[in-house]
Amino acid sequence: MNIFSKKQNIPTSQAELIYEAQTSKERRFRTNVGLSWFILLFILVFMFSGQDITFGSTTLSGIQIDTAFMANNLSFIAGGLGETIRISIMSIALAMILALLAALGRLSTFPPVYALSTFYVSLIRGTPLYLQIFFFFLALPQLGIILPGLIAGVLALGLNYGAYMSEIFRAALSSVGKGQREAAIAIGMTPSQTMRRIVLPQALRFAIPPTGNEFIAMTKDSALVSATGFVHELMWRSIKVGRAQFHTLEALIMAAMFYWVMTLILSYVQSRIETRLSKGDR
Amino acid sequence: MVPVVKISNLDKYFGRLHVLKDLSLEVMPREVVCLIGRSGSGKSTLLRCINFLEEPSHGCIEVDGIKVAGGEKGKKHRQLVHEVRLKTGMVFQEFNLFPHMSVLENVIEGPVIVKGMDRQKAVDLAEQNLDNVGLLFKKDEYPNRLSGGQKQRVAIARALTMDPKVMLFDEPTSALDPELIGEVLNVIKKLANAGMTMIVVTHEMGFAREMADRMLVMADGELIEDSKPADLFSSPKDARTKALIERYRSGEL
Ligand SMILES: Nc1ncnc2c1ncn2[C@@H]1O[C@H](COP(=O)(O)OP(=O)(O)OP(=O)(O)O)[C@@H](O)[C@H]1O
Ligand SMILES: [Mg+2]
């Protein structure tokens, strides 16, 4: 037998041994975390199962929830899912436009534009989202401006998120190196051509992952709009049936599950997009 | 003969820092001018003033008959600057290819967007230039899949496709691994032999000695030497030039 082939089967170098130990440790950690998640989920389900469990002299009893109510109202609450997603998509679209404009405003050397951008961001970040929502739904009508519920909700959420997301777009714009602009200018591009053709495409690609995070947050913050009663999304629907039949607990559990699953799915999609973008690197 | 580039009494300040001092220079058609000097002497600033990546503080830049006074503002000035940029091609140390565009898209971007050239015509022209730098087979690749030497050759093709009257090279091989320098220098030599007027900031003394019609030495914002390469290396006039050449000889630069 050849001496080299014998050597290959056993990890030889110190580095290899350490690497082996590390990966197996990581693997064990992940398995245990998965297992613990499963147990926590089981406990959560048990808590609302109405079943009793006895350990010696102590008995734990789960909360009795009305599953018939849940089954009866599932489709009504689920019907709000579309509205939640719709308002989130429309709001994030508006937020992206405002954020980009605000970020560009911050780069402006024209004082009024710079001021407008910082003023907007300061005003919105300095007041609660909840207040802003009520402003659009309840304060504007006093001035005779009555907006349809969806529009008011989108305006409030979009304006609010736009102010926060302007930081993302600012970072995205500054992630495009000076050399890129100079190369564009050197071949004779005008400032607006440079912005549209060279800077923005690269900046937007940079902004995709953090914007995804904001979108996920938006799907949950959109629940605040329900307080005004004009947008019949997930939260509004679950409160409505819950109150009417004195089963708010069940109704909220259902809404929570919808939000949670939606977040898990979106996070998964988000992480896929992120790895795709980082792999391509272009 | 009229010079392609004529710089008259150029001054450049960065705040209080006087980087270019009353500098004048003429470059004739087909001339290859190599510019050397210590770090911080103002070589890059000089090149960047020629295509107005830096606005000169005082003085005049004239490229192929377009004369622009530095330090002015307004629409007329911007138009003249634009015309000068169309007549100059620039190659940067860091390549600065557009990473979101394929090699071919990088090269046709200027003609199509800036000159409004018909796309097919631009593609033909771009392919011809890519072929000249030996990279036609990479036309559909993205820049991050290219080696440094290949990136720089694409950058040269990109500048050439704008059909410039003069090429400005700012240390085109300084960011490259040693084994990749040759392929880029060969492309520049080929271009020089084809009659392109060029100003090359470089630390490659072998290249300068072989290709330069004139060598310029810069120190503290002034041109302290303007001579044929053979004369420069055998009998430098200024003590600072002597010191610089010594440092190149000892491999410090
Ligand atoms: N944008 C700027 N703002 C302020 N100072 C600058 C700027 N660009 C260059 N300088 C200064 O001007 C001087 C000349 O710089 P320049 O880049 O032209 O030198 P260089 O000869 O190209 O040097 P190197 O060989 O290191 O590239 C340096 O002192 C530098 O610090
Ligand atoms: Mg330099």
Coordinates of N, CA and C and ligand atoms in Angstrom, one line a residue, chain B residues 43-44 93 170-171 201, ligand 2:
Chain B
K43 N 1.2 65.5 -10.1 CA 1.0 64.9 -11.4 C -0.4 64.6 -11.7
S44 N -1.1 64.0 -10.8 CA -2.5 63.7 -11.1 C -3.3 64.9 -11.2
Q93 N -5.9 54.9 -12.5 CA -5.1 53.8 -11.8 C -6.0 52.7 -11.4
D170 N -3.2 58.0 -15.9 CA -2.7 58.3 -14.6 C -2.2 57.0 -13.9
E171 N -1.0 56.8 -13.9 CA -0.4 55.5 -13.4 C -1.2 54.3 -13.7
V201 N 1.4 59.5 -16.8 CA 2.1 59.5 -15.5 C 2.4 58.1 -15.2
Ligands
MG2 MG -1.3 60.7 -8.6

